[in-house]
PDB file of C-alpha atoms in Angstrom:
ATOM      1  CA  GLY U1291      37.109  56.466   6.697  1.00 60.00           C
ATOM      2  CA  MET U1292      35.825  55.349  10.225  1.00 72.00           C
ATOM      3  CA  LEU U1293      36.808  58.217  12.759  1.00 78.00           C
ATOM      4  CA  LEU U1294      38.574  57.268  15.502  1.00 74.00           C
ATOM      5  CA  LEU U1295      38.348  57.817  19.491  1.00 73.00           C
ATOM      6  CA  SER U1296      40.330  57.430  21.862  1.00 71.00           C
ATOM      7  CA  GLY U1297      39.165  56.097  25.517  1.00 62.00           C
ATOM      8  CA  GLY U1298      39.697  54.785  28.368  1.00 55.00           C
ATOM      9  CA  ALA U1299      38.556  50.982  30.218  1.00 54.00           C
ATOM     10  CA  CYS U1300      36.283  49.659  27.851  1.00 53.00           C
ATOM     11  CA  ALA U1301      32.821  49.871  29.933  1.00 52.00           C
ATOM     12  CA  GLY U1302      29.602  48.184  29.448  1.00 60.00           C
ATOM     13  CA  SER U1303      28.945  44.338  28.493  1.00 68.00           C
ATOM     14  CA  ASN U1304      28.239  45.192  24.440  1.00 90.00           C
ATOM     15  CA  HIS U1305      32.675  44.987  24.998  1.00 91.00           C
ATOM     16  CA  MET U1306      33.893  41.795  25.782  1.00 92.00           C
ATOM     17  CA  THR U1307      35.634  40.806  29.476  1.00 90.00           C
ATOM     18  CA  VAL U1308      39.054  39.917  28.321  1.00 91.00           C
ATOM     19  CA  GLY U1309      41.151  38.475  30.905  1.00 91.00           C
ATOM     20  CA  ALA U1310      45.149  37.253  31.447  1.00 93.00           C
ATOM     21  CA  PRO U1311      47.388  36.982  28.509  1.00 95.00           C
ATOM     22  CA  THR U1312      47.304  33.654  26.580  1.00 96.00           C
ATOM     23  CA  ASN U1313      49.265  31.731  24.427  1.00 95.00           C
ATOM     24  CA  ALA U1314      49.044  33.346  20.266  1.00 95.00           C
ATOM     25  CA  PRO U1315      48.402  30.177  18.375  1.00 95.00           C
ATOM     26  CA  THR U1316      51.189  29.190  16.112  1.00 95.00           C
ATOM     27  CA  ALA U1317      49.875  29.514  12.933  1.00 96.00           C
ATOM     28  CA  TRP U1318      49.476  33.568  13.811  1.00 96.00           C
ATOM     29  CA  LEU U1319      53.316  33.410  14.677  1.00 95.00           C
ATOM     30  CA  GLU U1320      54.102  31.535  11.334  1.00 96.00           C
ATOM     31  CA  PHE U1321      51.465  33.955   9.079  1.00 96.00           C
ATOM     32  CA  CYS U1322      53.476  37.352  10.543  1.00 94.00           C
ATOM     33  CA  GLY U1323      56.392  35.672   9.928  1.00 95.00           C
ATOM     34  CA  ARG U1324      55.580  35.396   6.429  1.00 95.00           C
ATOM     35  CA  TYR U1325      53.713  38.950   5.989  1.00 94.00           C
ATOM     36  CA  ALA U1326      55.389  40.964   8.221  1.00 88.00           C
ATOM     37  CA  GLY U1327      53.548  44.224   7.021  1.00 90.00           C
ATOM     38  CA  GLN U1328      50.106  42.408   9.152  1.00 92.00           C
ATOM     39  CA  CYS U1329      51.813  42.720  12.019  1.00 91.00           C
ATOM     40  CA  GLY U1330      53.719  44.213  14.639  1.00 78.00           C
ATOM     41  CA  ASN U1331      50.995  46.969  16.412  1.00 72.00           C
ATOM     42  CA  LYS U1332      51.683  47.286  19.919  1.00 70.00           C
ATOM     43  CA  ASP U1333      51.584  49.662  22.558  1.00 64.00           C
ATOM     44  CA  THR U1334      48.738  51.455  21.181  1.00 70.00           C
ATOM     45  CA  GLU U1335      46.648  54.125  22.919  1.00 74.00           C
ATOM     46  CA  HIS U1336      43.417  52.699  23.064  1.00 79.00           C
ATOM     47  CA  VAL U1337      40.936  53.884  20.623  1.00 83.00           C
ATOM     48  CA  TRP U1338      37.626  52.638  19.301  1.00 87.00           C
ATOM     49  CA  ILE U1339      35.945  53.320  15.640  1.00 91.00           C
ATOM     50  CA  VAL U1340      33.697  55.325  16.235  1.00 90.00           C
ATOM     51  CA  ASP U1341      29.548  54.642  15.319  1.00 91.00           C
ATOM     52  CA  SER U1342      28.747  55.544  12.660  1.00 92.00           C
ATOM     53  CA  ASP U1343      26.308  54.394   9.916  1.00 94.00           C
ATOM     54  CA  PRO U1344      29.090  55.040   7.085  1.00 94.00           C
ATOM     55  CA  ALA U1345      31.399  52.577   9.746  1.00 95.00           C
ATOM     56  CA  PHE U1346      29.036  49.947   9.892  1.00 96.00           C
ATOM     57  CA  ALA U1347      28.327  50.178   5.775  1.00 97.00           C
ATOM     58  CA  GLU U1348      31.622  49.706   5.769  1.00 97.00           C
ATOM     59  CA  LEU U1349      32.624  47.027   7.812  1.00 98.00           C
ATOM     60  CA  THR U1350      28.782  44.925   6.812  1.00 98.00           C
ATOM     61  CA  ARG U1351      30.770  45.457   2.680  1.00 98.00           C
ATOM     62  CA  VAL U1352      33.918  44.332   3.201  1.00 98.00           C
ATOM     63  CA  ASN U1353      31.779  41.289   5.353  1.00 98.00           C
ATOM     64  CA  ARG U1354      29.733  39.915   2.270  1.00 98.00           C
ATOM     65  CA  GLU U1355      32.463  41.140  -0.547  1.00 98.00           C
ATOM     66  CA  VAL U1356      34.929  38.278   1.512  1.00 98.00           C
ATOM     67  CA  ASN U1357      31.805  35.999   2.024  1.00 98.00           C
ATOM     68  CA  ALA U1358      31.242  36.465  -1.228  1.00 98.00           C
ATOM     69  CA  ARG U1359      34.106  36.432  -2.654  1.00 98.00           C
ATOM     70  CA  ILE U1360      36.208  32.942  -1.131  1.00 97.00           C
ATOM     71  CA  ARG U1361      35.105  29.054  -1.363  1.00 97.00           C
ATOM     72  CA  PRO U1362      35.922  27.534   1.876  1.00 96.00           C
ATOM     73  CA  VAL U1363      38.762  24.880   1.559  1.00 97.00           C
ATOM     74  CA  THR U1364      40.248  23.188   4.805  1.00 96.00           C
ATOM     75  CA  ASP U1365      44.186  23.872   5.127  1.00 96.00           C
ATOM     76  CA  LYS U1366      44.579  19.859   5.022  1.00 97.00           C
ATOM     77  CA  ASP U1367      42.992  20.385   0.836  1.00 97.00           C
ATOM     78  CA  HIS U1368      44.699  23.972   0.339  1.00 97.00           C
ATOM     79  CA  TRP U1369      47.898  23.225   1.676  1.00 96.00           C
ATOM     80  CA  GLY U1370      48.708  19.633   3.112  1.00 97.00           C
ATOM     81  CA  VAL U1371      48.041  20.381   6.752  1.00 96.00           C
ATOM     82  CA  ILE U1372      46.150  20.553   9.366  1.00 94.00           C
ATOM     83  CA  GLU U1373      46.343  24.738   9.893  1.00 95.00           C
ATOM     84  CA  ARG U1374      48.022  27.299   7.857  1.00 97.00           C
ATOM     85  CA  TRP U1375      46.311  30.778   8.157  1.00 97.00           C
ATOM     86  CA  ASP U1376      46.968  32.890   4.845  1.00 97.00           C
ATOM     87  CA  LEU U1377      45.483  35.515   2.542  1.00 97.00           C
ATOM     88  CA  PRO U1378      43.467  33.545   0.196  1.00 96.00           C
ATOM     89  CA  ARG U1379      45.179  34.757  -2.253  1.00 95.00           C
ATOM     90  CA  ASP U1380      44.164  32.470  -4.913  1.00 97.00           C
ATOM     91  CA  GLY U1381      40.343  32.443  -3.623  1.00 97.00           C
ATOM     92  CA  LYS U1382      40.754  29.947  -1.577  1.00 97.00           C
ATOM     93  CA  GLY U1383      40.449  29.134   2.507  1.00 97.00           C
ATOM     94  CA  ASP U1384      39.408  28.863   5.839  1.00 97.00           C
ATOM     95  CA  CYS U1385      37.848  30.856   8.575  1.00 95.00           C
ATOM     96  CA  GLU U1386      40.733  32.096   9.691  1.00 97.00           C
ATOM     97  CA  ASP U1387      42.106  33.165   5.795  1.00 98.00           C
ATOM     98  CA  TYR U1388      38.798  35.249   5.833  1.00 98.00           C
ATOM     99  CA  VAL U1389      39.315  37.073   8.917  1.00 98.00           C
ATOM    100  CA  LEU U1390      43.016  37.423   7.988  1.00 98.00           C
ATOM    101  CA  GLU U1391      41.474  39.014   4.441  1.00 98.00           C
ATOM    102  CA  LYS U1392      38.979  41.107   5.431  1.00 98.00           C
ATOM    103  CA  ARG U1393      41.388  42.283   8.264  1.00 98.00           C
ATOM    104  CA  ARG U1394      43.821  43.050   5.430  1.00 97.00           C
ATOM    105  CA  ILE U1395      41.126  45.131   3.397  1.00 98.00           C
ATOM    106  CA  LEU U1396      40.184  47.284   6.263  1.00 97.00           C
ATOM    107  CA  MET U1397      43.930  47.966   7.091  1.00 95.00           C
ATOM    108  CA  GLU U1398      43.994  48.938   3.349  1.00 95.00           C
ATOM    109  CA  GLU U1399      41.543  51.632   3.389  1.00 95.00           C
ATOM    110  CA  GLY U1400      43.170  53.058   6.831  1.00 92.00           C
ATOM    111  CA  VAL U1401      40.963  51.469   9.737  1.00 92.00           C
ATOM    112  CA  PRO U1402      44.293  50.615  12.490  1.00 89.00           C
ATOM    113  CA  SER U1403      45.072  47.231  13.268  1.00 91.00           C
ATOM    114  CA  GLN U1404      44.523  47.818  16.810  1.00 90.00           C
ATOM    115  CA  VAL U1405      40.815  47.588  16.376  1.00 93.00           C
ATOM    116  CA  LEU U1406      40.415  43.917  14.309  1.00 96.00           C
ATOM    117  CA  LEU U1407      40.750  41.827  16.668  1.00 96.00           C
ATOM    118  CA  ILE U1408      41.482  38.101  14.997  1.00 97.00           C
ATOM    119  CA  THR U1409      38.842  36.054  17.698  1.00 98.00           C
ATOM    120  CA  ILE U1410      39.000  32.125  18.369  1.00 97.00           C
ATOM    121  CA  VAL U1411      35.566  30.513  19.094  1.00 97.00           C
ATOM    122  CA  LYS U1412      33.544  27.680  19.562  1.00 96.00           C
ATOM    123  CA  ASP U1413      30.999  27.421  16.776  1.00 94.00           C
ATOM    124  CA  GLU U1414      26.966  25.945  18.164  1.00 92.00           C
ATOM    125  CA  THR U1415      29.009  22.347  17.851  1.00 93.00           C
ATOM    126  CA  GLY U1416      31.953  22.858  19.237  1.00 93.00           C
ATOM    127  CA  ASP U1417      34.105  22.976  16.291  1.00 94.00           C
ATOM    128  CA  GLY U1418      36.645  25.638  16.099  1.00 94.00           C
ATOM    129  CA  HIS U1419      35.689  29.003  14.093  1.00 96.00           C
ATOM    130  CA  ALA U1420      37.684  32.168  13.655  1.00 97.00           C
ATOM    131  CA  VAL U1421      35.752  35.603  13.381  1.00 98.00           C
ATOM    132  CA  LEU U1422      37.109  39.530  13.530  1.00 98.00           C
ATOM    133  CA  THR U1423      36.044  41.241  15.780  1.00 98.00           C
ATOM    134  CA  ALA U1424      35.075  45.520  15.217  1.00 97.00           C
ATOM    135  CA  HIS U1425      36.142  47.638  18.598  1.00 94.00           C
ATOM    136  CA  MET U1426      33.446  49.929  18.081  1.00 94.00           C
ATOM    137  CA  GLN U1427      32.578  52.366  20.206  1.00 91.00           C
ATOM    138  CA  SER U1428      28.843  51.053  21.437  1.00 91.00           C
ATOM    139  CA  GLY U1429      30.447  47.428  21.637  1.00 93.00           C
ATOM    140  CA  ASP U1430      32.538  44.541  19.425  1.00 96.00           C
ATOM    141  CA  TYR U1431      31.247  43.651  16.347  1.00 97.00           C
ATOM    142  CA  ILE U1432      31.381  40.161  14.457  1.00 98.00           C
ATOM    143  CA  LEU U1433      32.121  39.785  10.915  1.00 98.00           C
ATOM    144  CA  ASP U1434      32.011  36.357  10.271  1.00 98.00           C
ATOM    145  CA  ILE U1435      31.966  33.786   7.384  1.00 97.00           C
ATOM    146  CA  ASN U1436      28.384  32.530   8.885  1.00 96.00           C
ATOM    147  CA  SER U1437      26.729  35.659   8.749  1.00 97.00           C
ATOM    148  CA  GLU U1438      26.117  38.351   6.124  1.00 97.00           C
ATOM    149  CA  ASP U1439      25.409  41.446   8.421  1.00 97.00           C
ATOM    150  CA  VAL U1440      27.848  42.045  11.417  1.00 97.00           C
ATOM    151  CA  ARG U1441      26.519  41.110  14.472  1.00 97.00           C
ATOM    152  CA  ILE U1442      27.364  42.759  18.357  1.00 96.00           C
ATOM    153  CA  TRP U1443      29.134  39.884  20.154  1.00 96.00           C
ATOM    154  CA  TYR U1444      27.318  38.238  22.143  1.00 93.00           C
ATOM    155  CA  ASP U1445      24.142  37.279  19.594  1.00 93.00           C
ATOM    156  CA  THR U1446      26.565  35.356  17.334  1.00 95.00           C
ATOM    157  CA  GLY U1447      26.085  31.912  19.563  1.00 94.00           C
ATOM    158  CA  TYR U1448      29.093  31.285  19.894  1.00 96.00           C
ATOM    159  CA  THR U1449      31.553  30.612  22.924  1.00 95.00           C
ATOM    160  CA  PHE U1450      34.254  33.515  22.981  1.00 96.00           C
ATOM    161  CA  LEU U1451      38.056  31.787  24.172  1.00 96.00           C
ATOM    162  CA  LYS U1452      40.512  34.581  22.949  1.00 96.00           C
ATOM    163  CA  ARG U1453      41.910  37.204  20.733  1.00 96.00           C
ATOM    164  CA  GLN U1454      44.587  39.713  20.139  1.00 94.00           C
ATOM    165  CA  SER U1455      44.730  42.495  22.459  1.00 90.00           C
ATOM    166  CA  TYR U1456      44.122  45.480  21.014  1.00 83.00           C
ATOM    167  CA  ASP U1457      46.867  47.009  23.242  1.00 80.00           C
ATOM    168  CA  ASN U1458      49.541  44.733  21.186  1.00 84.00           C
ATOM    169  CA  GLU U1459      48.331  41.807  18.581  1.00 82.00           C
ATOM    170  CA  GLY U1460      50.907  40.009  19.682  1.00 86.00           C
ATOM    171  CA  GLN U1461      49.679  39.425  22.678  1.00 91.00           C
ATOM    172  CA  TRP U1462      46.128  37.032  22.957  1.00 95.00           C
ATOM    173  CA  VAL U1463      44.252  37.751  26.313  1.00 95.00           C
ATOM    174  CA  VAL U1464      41.230  34.794  26.691  1.00 96.00           C
ATOM    175  CA  ILE U1465      37.516  36.266  26.590  1.00 95.00           C
ATOM    176  CA  GLU U1466      36.046  36.010  29.876  1.00 90.00           C
ATOM    177  CA  THR U1467      32.223  34.807  29.687  1.00 74.00           C
ATOM    178  CA  PRO U1468      30.435  37.125  30.212  1.00 63.00           C
ATOM    179  CA  ASP U1469      27.147  37.175  33.474  1.00 58.00           C
ATOM    180  CA  ILE U1470      24.646  38.343  30.587  1.00 54.00           C
ATOM    181  CA  PRO U1471      21.851  38.924  32.735  1.00 47.00           C
ATOM    182  CA  THR U1472      18.994  36.535  32.767  1.00 49.00           C
ATOM    183  CA  ALA U1473      15.870  36.434  34.901  1.00 47.00           C
ATOM    184  CA  SER U1474      16.527  34.304  37.815  1.00 44.00           C
ATOM    185  CA  ILE U1475      14.769  31.623  38.309  1.00 46.00           C
ATOM    186  CA  ARG U1476      13.697  30.779  42.105  1.00 42.00           C
TER     187      ARG U1476
END
């Protein structure tokens, strides 16, 4: 399993800067109503996943396995509704369902949910998209339907909107746009 490390506040731009509390997605609350065992962690000590080759290998394996096994289908075609988050038990799902399945498998392998944070982004075309953030010692890494590899969050090309709080997964927080250092143009 993965080793965890207790720590204080996050330091450095490799971790997202989170801001004010915001509304949890309605579809998340409905999911928790259906799968109580997948939800409920709150007021936990702040921990990170310790960086190690086995930890990155486990994250990469689960990301690739779920990406390969689940067939993409919209909620409209799947469930007849605009938005439903669910575990893709019939082998089909959309991006949120991939995220929930990766999270479920990693939790089953002993990774606590507080370091597996459901995250809402906008992709390069401006469409809404969901990814799973693994809260690692060296930074926040992204498991994504659109990538075989686990990537540091700021290398994804996405605009980060909100994610679960590591203190309380029922609470969602705004992700603040970072000042990623760039060469100043004068």
